[in-house]
Amino acid sequence: MSIDKIRNFSIIAHIDHGKSTLADRMLEKTYTVAGRDMEEQLLDNMDIERERGITIKARAVRLTYKAEDGEIYVFNLIDTPGHVDFNYEVSRSLAACEGAILVVDATQGIEAQTLANTYLALEHDLAIVPVVNKIDLPSADPERVCGEVENVIGVEAMDSPKISAKLGTNIEAVLEKVVKDIPPPTGDENAPLQALIFDSFYDAYKGVIIYIRVKEGKVKVGDEIRLMATGAEFTVVETGYLDATSFNNVGELKAGEVGFITAAIKDISETRVGDTVTLVDNPCEDALPGYRKVNPMVFSGIYPADGAKYGDLREALEKLQLNDASLSFEPETSIALGFGFRCGFLGLLHMEIIQERIEREYNLDIITTAPSVIYRITLTSGEVVFIDNPSNYPDLALIESAEEPMVRAEILTPSDYVGNIMELCQDRRGVFKDMVYLDDTRVNVRYELPLNEIVYDFFDALKSRTKGYASFDYEMLGYVPSKLVKLDIMLNGDIVDALSFIVHTDNAYARGRKIAEKLKDNIPRQMFEIPIQAAIGGKIIARETVRAMRKDVLAKCYGGDITRKKKLLEKQKEGKKRMRKLGTVDVPQEAFMSVLKLD
Amino acid sequence: MPFCEKKCPYCDFYSVSYCRDTARLYTDAVIRNIKAYRGNAEIDTIYFGGGTPSILPVEFITSILQAVNENYIVNEAEITIEINPKTVNTKKLLQLRKMGVNRVSIGVQSCVDSELEALGRIHNYDEARKTVLSAYKAGFKNISCDLMLGVIGQTVDSLIYSINQLCKLPISHVSAYMLKIEENTEFNKQNIIDSLPCEDLVSDMYLLMVENLEENGFSQYEISNFSKIGFESKHNLKYWECKEYIGIGPSSHSYFNGKRTAVPNSLQDFIELDRQTEIVTEENPGSFEEIAMLQLRLKEGLCLTKFNNKLDSIMNKAIPFEKMGLLTISDNTIALTAKGFLVSNAIIGGLLL
């Protein structure tokens, strides 16, 4: 295969704009997938991804296409995760491509997520092929959307294919555009091997499977390879490409090609996305640019609802980590919740996905504590400490200064909701940057926001204030000085460590009050009155009371029928499992969860 | 006896409309089952519960009593029948007394007519009062009256009025239940919860009632039961004291031959089958948990002397409750106070779980 017949590209699209459907149609049209092997939305292979319509793990599929010019082309379709939490992974996937198809919904136009990823593609000098999808819908307005693409992104869009991926309309036009508008890769197969790792995952039989784009040189079965960032060395067992249904071990990959390597690798942490693969005996001079180690941004405690399931939780996390090097965890003990783990995530979505997978795939009930970001604290001694757990927040008297991470947020919204969004961002201590009209009705609002203001419930709040029409994306900006305090929650006079969190001084009162109210609603009445207090240092800033239970009795005798009493006792037993005893107070799991959603 | 003239809107016990022919078939089935259980069992209590047993003709009751006497050893038994006002006259009461029935439990419920109406009862207080007096005249010296708490429109004053009225009558026992809206009742369908007296008010009523009844000589011996000395219901005590009993009829429960069993809610099956169907609800009754759960309902409380291995853990759990005035601890016995009875579910759960 000649290198100039190769086309490496990704598809950029907002959730639900039709990325997976388009990929399916392309596979069909290129006869890569026989009809009977078609499984809807082939590229997404985890249930959760499918349900949420997002793609978490990048994958690469090879297609062969006979173009109108009569030549056979090899397409490598590299799937990208659609969400900001996986920004780095997206950037590495794009670095493996020469072009990107930008799918825009003809009824909705460009969304924040699409915009961020398109900018990322432009940064990598990728050729952008705009495609307007969903033209079959009555409200489709392809002309307007093309105009928007030209205005916002600055690429020619008027002659872009207008398709319906759902109905299979005009897919050929997309394939021809790929041939004509995306340049072939460059590279010398005789140079020392230099290949980019853009994804990896763990397979129980083969070990870690690494996805690579060979930039220079070639790699074949039996080669001794070195991963330059980690220094790990392996012998290649298999190498080849993935088509729509299976791995094809063809024994060799050359410059310009995209495919996989297996090398009996046990530990996924040795195969980092962005790392460069080279040969041990003929190494390349420099690693490919752009590698960095991804660090968790958001932390939360995860505890088994049933303390006896601690071992099961550890096992679940270990298994998840096999496939997800960006998930970190270490044992943590809470007075309130017992033994659990402090887990680090790339972002909110990542956190939600992990929590959901633990519950769904491992069938564990878990309690999660409020998410926290990493604060940078300079102590009066001059020492700088990073705090990701409110329990470890230093005493106020020991703090010289405190800093918190900020993000740059882009919110794309119909102009009707600009007021609501500004109000929300203002509430969340946002600093307005600018606002750009994409067309008559759609606006890009830019804010700088503290990360800790968006880790709670920002998505939900944004959704409810914009009827779901706004889209949101963010990137890290760095640390800024901030006035932070640790807010403690006390039940019956005792601090509940799992409910403590770090908050900006200005929001402390409001948040303290809200949490106290939520707890009041979620803690059942008990034999005695339970004061719920929010406190900063020793100072109480909010108080609620769960009144004492007066009446809880089965009065009747029921003619010797004691089954109701037994059932009640059984129910109490079950309930007790879901309760945590904090001092003398029984607190149900729901109470811990309720404080995570305050809006 | 699962027959009623009219279903009360708060009642979730099994019952059907009364029909004499069905009642006859039912009586035959009861007698068949009485014979089927025959053994050397000694019987010292017989209880005709409902439904409305008093709706049945005396001869049906008589034949059932006869069957018991012919098939069991019956010693100075307490024989109770539940009576609803307006379903009996003096003659019927005399006949029942003559047949050996020696205790009546009368569903008075309230002495305020508007409350009776709210409860959907077919009688007014004057009729209830006359029924009590007739029973007394017929020779019943052991009369119990039901009283209900938490009825729509009930106030502290109206409750005190009812208690005072009841205490003027020649009765020796009061069963006082707090109205609870059960699923599958008319009240549940009507969604009347919001119009009921609130939890705090009902709790106050209960405590006040305990005090008032005690002042009138009715000592509390169980969460919902009060009596003059020596007039505790021997039959109901068996339930709480974990003693055996045979229940006959649809929806009845038994603790017999080492098992707890229940009969399904089907009058037709009961009438047609030779023997009533028994569904085991507990293979191994008599566990500590069961005993404790039941005895803690009694004023006398739970004596832990026999349960040495549980003593420490339960006592430790009891101490905080004692400090709250919800129970008393003396020697090895834990006994709930009136305030404790009100939250007995939580205390029992707290001590046993």
Short mmCIF file of N, CA, C and O in Angstrom, two decimals, chain A residues 326-434:
data_model
loop_
_atom_site.label_atom_id
_atom_site.label_comp_id
_atom_site.label_asym_id
_atom_site.label_seq_id
_atom_site.Cartn_x
_atom_site.Cartn_y
_atom_site.Cartn_z
N SER A 326 -5.97 6.97 34.03
CA SER A 326 -6.19 8.29 34.59
C SER A 326 -7.00 8.24 35.89
O SER A 326 -7.16 9.25 36.56
N LEU A 327 -7.49 7.08 36.23
CA LEU A 327 -8.19 6.93 37.51
C LEU A 327 -7.16 6.62 38.60
O LEU A 327 -6.37 5.70 38.46
N SER A 328 -7.18 7.43 39.66
CA SER A 328 -6.27 7.12 40.75
C SER A 328 -7.08 6.87 42.01
O SER A 328 -8.18 7.38 42.15
N PHE A 329 -6.55 6.04 42.90
CA PHE A 329 -7.24 5.85 44.18
C PHE A 329 -6.27 5.41 45.25
O PHE A 329 -5.27 4.76 44.96
N GLU A 330 -6.56 5.83 46.47
CA GLU A 330 -5.78 5.33 47.59
C GLU A 330 -6.70 5.20 48.80
O GLU A 330 -7.71 5.89 48.88
N PRO A 331 -6.36 4.29 49.70
CA PRO A 331 -7.25 4.06 50.85
C PRO A 331 -7.43 5.33 51.66
O PRO A 331 -6.50 6.14 51.76
N GLU A 332 -8.61 5.49 52.19
CA GLU A 332 -8.92 6.66 53.00
C GLU A 332 -9.85 6.19 54.11
O GLU A 332 -10.64 5.28 53.91
N THR A 333 -9.74 6.81 55.26
CA THR A 333 -10.63 6.44 56.36
C THR A 333 -11.42 7.66 56.79
O THR A 333 -10.87 8.74 56.94
N SER A 334 -12.70 7.46 56.93
CA SER A 334 -13.54 8.54 57.42
C SER A 334 -14.19 8.08 58.71
O SER A 334 -14.60 6.93 58.83
N ILE A 335 -14.26 8.98 59.68
CA ILE A 335 -14.92 8.62 60.94
C ILE A 335 -16.37 8.29 60.65
O ILE A 335 -16.94 7.37 61.18
N ALA A 336 -16.96 9.05 59.72
CA ALA A 336 -18.37 8.87 59.42
C ALA A 336 -18.63 7.65 58.56
O ALA A 336 -19.59 6.92 58.78
N LEU A 337 -17.78 7.42 57.59
CA LEU A 337 -18.10 6.42 56.57
C LEU A 337 -17.24 5.17 56.64
O LEU A 337 -17.44 4.23 55.89
N GLY A 338 -16.26 5.18 57.52
CA GLY A 338 -15.44 3.98 57.66
C GLY A 338 -14.32 3.94 56.63
O GLY A 338 -13.75 4.96 56.27
N PHE A 339 -14.06 2.72 56.13
CA PHE A 339 -12.96 2.54 55.19
C PHE A 339 -13.44 2.72 53.76
O PHE A 339 -14.46 2.18 53.36
N GLY A 340 -12.67 3.49 52.99
CA GLY A 340 -13.03 3.71 51.59
C GLY A 340 -11.81 4.15 50.82
O GLY A 340 -10.67 3.85 51.23
N PHE A 341 -12.03 4.84 49.73
CA PHE A 341 -10.92 5.26 48.87
C PHE A 341 -11.07 6.71 48.46
O PHE A 341 -12.18 7.17 48.16
N ARG A 342 -9.94 7.40 48.43
CA ARG A 342 -9.90 8.74 47.85
C ARG A 342 -9.58 8.55 46.38
O ARG A 342 -8.53 8.00 46.04
N CYS A 343 -10.48 8.97 45.52
CA CYS A 343 -10.29 8.71 44.10
C CYS A 343 -10.08 10.02 43.36
O CYS A 343 -10.70 11.03 43.67
N GLY A 344 -9.19 9.97 42.36
CA GLY A 344 -8.93 11.14 41.54
C GLY A 344 -9.43 10.91 40.13
O GLY A 344 -9.28 9.83 39.58
N PHE A 345 -10.07 11.95 39.57
CA PHE A 345 -10.66 11.84 38.24
C PHE A 345 -10.19 13.00 37.37
O PHE A 345 -9.82 14.05 37.88
N LEU A 346 -10.28 12.80 36.06
CA LEU A 346 -9.91 13.86 35.14
C LEU A 346 -10.89 15.02 35.25
O LEU A 346 -10.54 16.17 35.06
N GLY A 347 -12.12 14.69 35.52
CA GLY A 347 -13.14 15.74 35.62
C GLY A 347 -14.43 15.12 36.08
O GLY A 347 -14.48 13.97 36.52
N LEU A 348 -15.49 15.92 35.98
CA LEU A 348 -16.77 15.50 36.51
C LEU A 348 -17.37 14.30 35.81
O LEU A 348 -17.88 13.38 36.43
N LEU A 349 -17.33 14.33 34.48
CA LEU A 349 -17.94 13.25 33.73
C LEU A 349 -17.21 11.95 34.02
O LEU A 349 -17.81 10.90 34.24
N HIS A 350 -15.90 12.06 34.05
CA HIS A 350 -15.08 10.90 34.36
C HIS A 350 -15.49 10.33 35.71
O HIS A 350 -15.67 9.13 35.87
N MET A 351 -15.69 11.22 36.68
CA MET A 351 -16.09 10.78 38.01
C MET A 351 -17.45 10.06 37.96
O MET A 351 -17.62 8.99 38.52
N GLU A 352 -18.38 10.68 37.26
CA GLU A 352 -19.71 10.07 37.18
C GLU A 352 -19.67 8.70 36.51
O GLU A 352 -20.34 7.77 36.93
N ILE A 353 -18.86 8.63 35.46
CA ILE A 353 -18.77 7.35 34.73
C ILE A 353 -18.21 6.27 35.64
O ILE A 353 -18.74 5.16 35.72
N ILE A 354 -17.15 6.60 36.37
CA ILE A 354 -16.55 5.61 37.26
C ILE A 354 -17.55 5.17 38.34
O ILE A 354 -17.74 3.99 38.59
N GLN A 355 -18.22 6.15 38.94
CA GLN A 355 -19.18 5.81 39.99
C GLN A 355 -20.27 4.91 39.44
O GLN A 355 -20.68 3.92 40.06
N GLU A 356 -20.74 5.25 38.24
CA GLU A 356 -21.81 4.47 37.66
C GLU A 356 -21.35 3.06 37.32
O GLU A 356 -22.08 2.10 37.50
N ARG A 357 -20.11 2.97 36.82
CA ARG A 357 -19.63 1.63 36.46
C ARG A 357 -19.45 0.76 37.69
O ARG A 357 -19.71 -0.44 37.66
N ILE A 358 -19.00 1.37 38.80
CA ILE A 358 -18.85 0.59 40.03
C ILE A 358 -20.21 0.03 40.43
O ILE A 358 -20.35 -1.13 40.79
N GLU A 359 -21.23 0.88 40.36
CA GLU A 359 -22.55 0.45 40.79
C GLU A 359 -23.15 -0.56 39.83
O GLU A 359 -23.78 -1.52 40.23
N ARG A 360 -22.95 -0.30 38.54
CA ARG A 360 -23.63 -1.12 37.55
C ARG A 360 -22.88 -2.41 37.25
O ARG A 360 -23.45 -3.49 37.30
N GLU A 361 -21.59 -2.28 36.94
CA GLU A 361 -20.86 -3.47 36.50
C GLU A 361 -20.40 -4.32 37.67
O GLU A 361 -20.22 -5.52 37.53
N TYR A 362 -20.22 -3.70 38.82
CA TYR A 362 -19.74 -4.47 39.97
C TYR A 362 -20.82 -4.60 41.04
O TYR A 362 -20.58 -5.15 42.10
N ASN A 363 -21.98 -4.05 40.74
CA ASN A 363 -23.13 -4.24 41.61
C ASN A 363 -22.87 -3.86 43.05
O ASN A 363 -23.23 -4.58 43.98
N LEU A 364 -22.21 -2.73 43.24
CA LEU A 364 -21.90 -2.28 44.60
C LEU A 364 -22.67 -0.99 44.89
O LEU A 364 -22.72 -0.10 44.04
N ASP A 365 -23.24 -0.90 46.07
CA ASP A 365 -23.83 0.35 46.52
C ASP A 365 -22.71 1.20 47.11
O ASP A 365 -22.00 0.73 48.00
N ILE A 366 -22.57 2.41 46.64
CA ILE A 366 -21.49 3.23 47.18
C ILE A 366 -22.01 4.57 47.68
O ILE A 366 -23.07 5.04 47.28
N ILE A 367 -21.25 5.14 48.59
CA ILE A 367 -21.52 6.50 49.04
C ILE A 367 -20.33 7.34 48.57
O ILE A 367 -19.18 6.96 48.80
N THR A 368 -20.63 8.44 47.88
CA THR A 368 -19.53 9.29 47.45
C THR A 368 -19.61 10.60 48.21
O THR A 368 -20.69 11.10 48.50
N THR A 369 -18.46 11.15 48.51
CA THR A 369 -18.45 12.43 49.21
C THR A 369 -18.39 13.55 48.18
O THR A 369 -18.11 13.31 47.00
N ALA A 370 -18.64 14.75 48.64
CA ALA A 370 -18.66 15.90 47.73
C ALA A 370 -17.32 16.00 47.00
O ALA A 370 -16.27 15.85 47.61
N PRO A 371 -17.37 16.24 45.69
CA PRO A 371 -16.11 16.34 44.94
C PRO A 371 -15.31 17.56 45.38
O PRO A 371 -15.87 18.59 45.74
N SER A 372 -14.02 17.41 45.34
CA SER A 372 -13.13 18.51 45.72
C SER A 372 -12.09 18.70 44.63
O SER A 372 -11.75 17.77 43.93
N VAL A 373 -11.62 19.93 44.49
CA VAL A 373 -10.52 20.17 43.56
C VAL A 373 -9.23 20.21 44.39
O VAL A 373 -9.27 20.01 45.60
N ILE A 374 -8.11 20.47 43.75
CA ILE A 374 -6.85 20.55 44.51
C ILE A 374 -6.56 22.03 44.82
O ILE A 374 -6.48 22.86 43.91
N TYR A 375 -6.41 22.32 46.09
CA TYR A 375 -6.10 23.68 46.50
C TYR A 375 -4.61 23.78 46.79
O TYR A 375 -4.00 22.84 47.29
N ARG A 376 -4.07 24.96 46.47
CA ARG A 376 -2.65 25.16 46.77
C ARG A 376 -2.57 26.11 47.95
O ARG A 376 -3.00 27.26 47.88
N ILE A 377 -2.04 25.61 49.03
CA ILE A 377 -2.01 26.38 50.27
C ILE A 377 -0.56 26.68 50.65
O ILE A 377 0.27 25.78 50.71
N THR A 378 -0.29 27.96 50.87
CA THR A 378 1.03 28.34 51.40
C THR A 378 0.88 28.54 52.91
O THR A 378 0.06 29.34 53.35
N LEU A 379 1.67 27.76 53.64
CA LEU A 379 1.58 27.85 55.10
C LEU A 379 2.43 29.00 55.62
O LEU A 379 3.32 29.50 54.90
N THR A 380 2.16 29.41 56.83
CA THR A 380 2.93 30.52 57.41
C THR A 380 4.41 30.14 57.50
O THR A 380 5.28 30.99 57.50
N SER A 381 4.68 28.84 57.54
CA SER A 381 6.08 28.39 57.57
C SER A 381 6.75 28.53 56.21
O SER A 381 7.95 28.29 56.07
N GLY A 382 5.97 28.88 55.18
CA GLY A 382 6.54 29.01 53.85
C GLY A 382 6.34 27.76 53.01
O GLY A 382 6.48 27.78 51.79
N GLU A 383 6.01 26.67 53.68
CA GLU A 383 5.79 25.41 52.96
C GLU A 383 4.52 25.51 52.11
O GLU A 383 3.53 26.13 52.51
N VAL A 384 4.57 24.89 50.92
CA VAL A 384 3.38 24.87 50.05
C VAL A 384 2.81 23.46 50.06
O VAL A 384 3.53 22.48 49.85
N VAL A 385 1.51 23.35 50.35
CA VAL A 385 0.88 22.02 50.34
C VAL A 385 -0.30 22.02 49.38
O VAL A 385 -0.93 23.06 49.15
N PHE A 386 -0.54 20.86 48.79
CA PHE A 386 -1.71 20.70 47.90
C PHE A 386 -2.75 19.86 48.63
O PHE A 386 -2.45 18.79 49.13
N ILE A 387 -3.94 20.37 48.69
CA ILE A 387 -4.99 19.71 49.47
C ILE A 387 -6.13 19.28 48.54
O ILE A 387 -6.72 20.11 47.86
N ASP A 388 -6.40 17.97 48.52
CA ASP A 388 -7.56 17.53 47.73
C ASP A 388 -8.63 16.92 48.61
O ASP A 388 -9.64 16.42 48.13
N ASN A 389 -8.41 16.94 49.92
CA ASN A 389 -9.37 16.35 50.84
C ASN A 389 -9.64 17.36 51.96
O ASN A 389 -8.73 17.72 52.70
N PRO A 390 -10.88 17.81 52.09
CA PRO A 390 -11.20 18.82 53.10
C PRO A 390 -10.73 18.43 54.50
O PRO A 390 -10.38 19.30 55.30
N SER A 391 -10.71 17.12 54.78
CA SER A 391 -10.27 16.69 56.11
C SER A 391 -8.85 17.13 56.41
O SER A 391 -8.49 17.29 57.57
N ASN A 392 -8.05 17.28 55.37
CA ASN A 392 -6.65 17.64 55.60
C ASN A 392 -6.41 19.15 55.52
O ASN A 392 -5.27 19.60 55.51
N TYR A 393 -7.48 19.92 55.40
CA TYR A 393 -7.30 21.36 55.27
C TYR A 393 -6.66 21.93 56.53
O TYR A 393 -7.15 21.67 57.64
N PRO A 394 -5.58 22.68 56.37
CA PRO A 394 -4.87 23.15 57.57
C PRO A 394 -5.71 24.13 58.39
O PRO A 394 -6.62 24.78 57.86
N ASP A 395 -5.36 24.25 59.63
CA ASP A 395 -5.97 25.22 60.52
C ASP A 395 -5.79 26.63 59.95
O ASP A 395 -4.73 26.96 59.43
N LEU A 396 -6.85 27.43 60.03
CA LEU A 396 -6.81 28.78 59.45
C LEU A 396 -5.58 29.57 59.89
O LEU A 396 -4.97 30.30 59.12
N ALA A 397 -5.21 29.40 61.15
CA ALA A 397 -4.10 30.16 61.71
C ALA A 397 -2.77 29.81 61.05
O ALA A 397 -1.81 30.58 61.10
N LEU A 398 -2.69 28.64 60.44
CA LEU A 398 -1.44 28.19 59.83
C LEU A 398 -1.34 28.57 58.36
O LEU A 398 -0.33 28.31 57.72
N ILE A 399 -2.41 29.18 57.84
CA ILE A 399 -2.44 29.46 56.40
C ILE A 399 -2.00 30.88 56.10
O ILE A 399 -2.56 31.85 56.62
N GLU A 400 -0.97 30.99 55.27
CA GLU A 400 -0.51 32.30 54.82
C GLU A 400 -1.40 32.77 53.67
O GLU A 400 -1.96 33.86 53.69
N SER A 401 -1.54 31.91 52.66
CA SER A 401 -2.42 32.24 51.54
C SER A 401 -2.94 30.96 50.91
O SER A 401 -2.34 29.90 51.04
N ALA A 402 -4.08 31.11 50.24
CA ALA A 402 -4.71 29.94 49.62
C ALA A 402 -5.00 30.26 48.16
O ALA A 402 -5.34 31.39 47.82
N GLU A 403 -4.82 29.26 47.31
CA GLU A 403 -5.13 29.45 45.89
C GLU A 403 -6.01 28.31 45.41
O GLU A 403 -5.92 27.19 45.91
N GLU A 404 -6.84 28.63 44.41
CA GLU A 404 -7.70 27.59 43.86
C GLU A 404 -7.59 27.59 42.34
O GLU A 404 -7.26 28.62 41.74
N PRO A 405 -7.88 26.43 41.71
CA PRO A 405 -7.77 26.34 40.26
C PRO A 405 -8.93 27.04 39.56
O PRO A 405 -10.06 26.98 40.03
N MET A 406 -8.60 27.70 38.44
CA MET A 406 -9.62 28.37 37.63
C MET A 406 -9.73 27.68 36.28
O MET A 406 -8.77 27.06 35.82
N VAL A 407 -10.89 27.80 35.66
CA VAL A 407 -11.04 27.29 34.30
C VAL A 407 -11.56 28.40 33.40
O VAL A 407 -12.19 29.35 33.86
N ARG A 408 -11.26 28.25 32.09
CA ARG A 408 -11.88 29.12 31.11
C ARG A 408 -13.05 28.34 30.54
O ARG A 408 -12.88 27.24 30.02
N ALA A 409 -14.23 28.90 30.67
CA ALA A 409 -15.43 28.17 30.25
C ALA A 409 -16.02 28.84 29.02
O ALA A 409 -16.05 30.06 28.91
N GLU A 410 -16.47 28.01 28.08
CA GLU A 410 -17.20 28.51 26.92
C GLU A 410 -18.60 27.93 26.99
O GLU A 410 -18.77 26.73 27.11
N ILE A 411 -19.58 28.81 26.92
CA ILE A 411 -20.95 28.33 26.94
C ILE A 411 -21.64 28.82 25.68
O ILE A 411 -21.72 30.01 25.43
N LEU A 412 -22.07 27.86 24.86
CA LEU A 412 -22.81 28.22 23.64
C LEU A 412 -24.29 28.08 23.93
O LEU A 412 -24.72 27.04 24.41
N THR A 413 -25.03 29.13 23.61
CA THR A 413 -26.42 29.12 24.02
C THR A 413 -27.28 29.92 23.05
O THR A 413 -26.79 30.87 22.44
N PRO A 414 -28.55 29.55 22.93
CA PRO A 414 -29.47 30.45 22.25
C PRO A 414 -29.49 31.76 23.02
O PRO A 414 -29.43 31.76 24.25
N SER A 415 -29.57 32.89 22.30
CA SER A 415 -29.39 34.18 22.97
C SER A 415 -30.45 34.45 24.04
O SER A 415 -30.20 35.20 24.97
N ASP A 416 -31.60 33.77 23.96
CA ASP A 416 -32.65 33.96 24.98
C ASP A 416 -32.16 33.68 26.40
O ASP A 416 -32.71 34.19 27.36
N TYR A 417 -31.17 32.78 26.51
CA TYR A 417 -30.80 32.33 27.85
C TYR A 417 -29.56 33.04 28.40
O TYR A 417 -29.06 32.68 29.45
N VAL A 418 -29.06 34.03 27.65
CA VAL A 418 -27.83 34.69 28.08
C VAL A 418 -27.97 35.25 29.50
O VAL A 418 -27.10 35.08 30.35
N GLY A 419 -29.13 35.86 29.77
CA GLY A 419 -29.36 36.44 31.09
C GLY A 419 -29.26 35.39 32.18
O GLY A 419 -28.58 35.58 33.19
N ASN A 420 -29.94 34.26 31.96
CA ASN A 420 -29.92 33.18 32.95
C ASN A 420 -28.51 32.66 33.19
O ASN A 420 -28.10 32.38 34.31
N ILE A 421 -27.77 32.53 32.10
CA ILE A 421 -26.42 31.98 32.20
C ILE A 421 -25.51 32.94 32.96
O ILE A 421 -24.73 32.54 33.82
N MET A 422 -25.66 34.23 32.65
CA MET A 422 -24.81 35.20 33.35
C MET A 422 -25.12 35.22 34.83
O MET A 422 -24.22 35.29 35.67
N GLU A 423 -26.39 35.09 35.15
CA GLU A 423 -26.78 35.07 36.55
C GLU A 423 -26.14 33.86 37.25
O GLU A 423 -25.58 33.98 38.34
N LEU A 424 -26.22 32.70 36.58
CA LEU A 424 -25.64 31.48 37.14
C LEU A 424 -24.13 31.64 37.33
O LEU A 424 -23.59 31.34 38.40
N CYS A 425 -23.45 32.12 36.30
CA CYS A 425 -21.99 32.24 36.39
C CYS A 425 -21.60 33.26 37.46
O CYS A 425 -20.61 33.09 38.17
N GLN A 426 -22.38 34.34 37.55
CA GLN A 426 -22.12 35.35 38.57
C GLN A 426 -22.25 34.71 39.96
O GLN A 426 -21.41 34.91 40.82
N ASP A 427 -23.32 33.91 40.13
CA ASP A 427 -23.53 33.17 41.38
C ASP A 427 -22.34 32.29 41.72
O ASP A 427 -22.05 32.04 42.88
N ARG A 428 -21.74 31.75 40.69
CA ARG A 428 -20.64 30.82 40.90
C ARG A 428 -19.29 31.53 40.85
O ARG A 428 -18.29 30.93 40.47
N ARG A 429 -19.29 32.79 41.15
CA ARG A 429 -18.06 33.58 41.23
C ARG A 429 -17.34 33.68 39.89
O ARG A 429 -16.12 33.77 39.83
N GLY A 430 -18.09 33.64 38.82
CA GLY A 430 -17.48 33.72 37.51
C GLY A 430 -17.05 35.14 37.17
O GLY A 430 -17.62 36.11 37.68
N VAL A 431 -16.02 35.25 36.33
CA VAL A 431 -15.59 36.56 35.83
C VAL A 431 -15.90 36.58 34.34
O VAL A 431 -15.38 35.76 33.58
N PHE A 432 -16.76 37.51 33.96
CA PHE A 432 -17.17 37.60 32.57
C PHE A 432 -15.98 37.98 31.68
O PHE A 432 -15.24 38.90 32.00
N LYS A 433 -15.78 37.28 30.59
CA LYS A 433 -14.68 37.60 29.68
C LYS A 433 -15.22 38.29 28.42
O LYS A 433 -14.95 39.45 28.20
N ASP A 434 -15.96 37.57 27.61
CA ASP A 434 -16.60 38.22 26.49
C ASP A 434 -17.76 37.39 25.98
O ASP A 434 -18.05 36.31 26.52
#
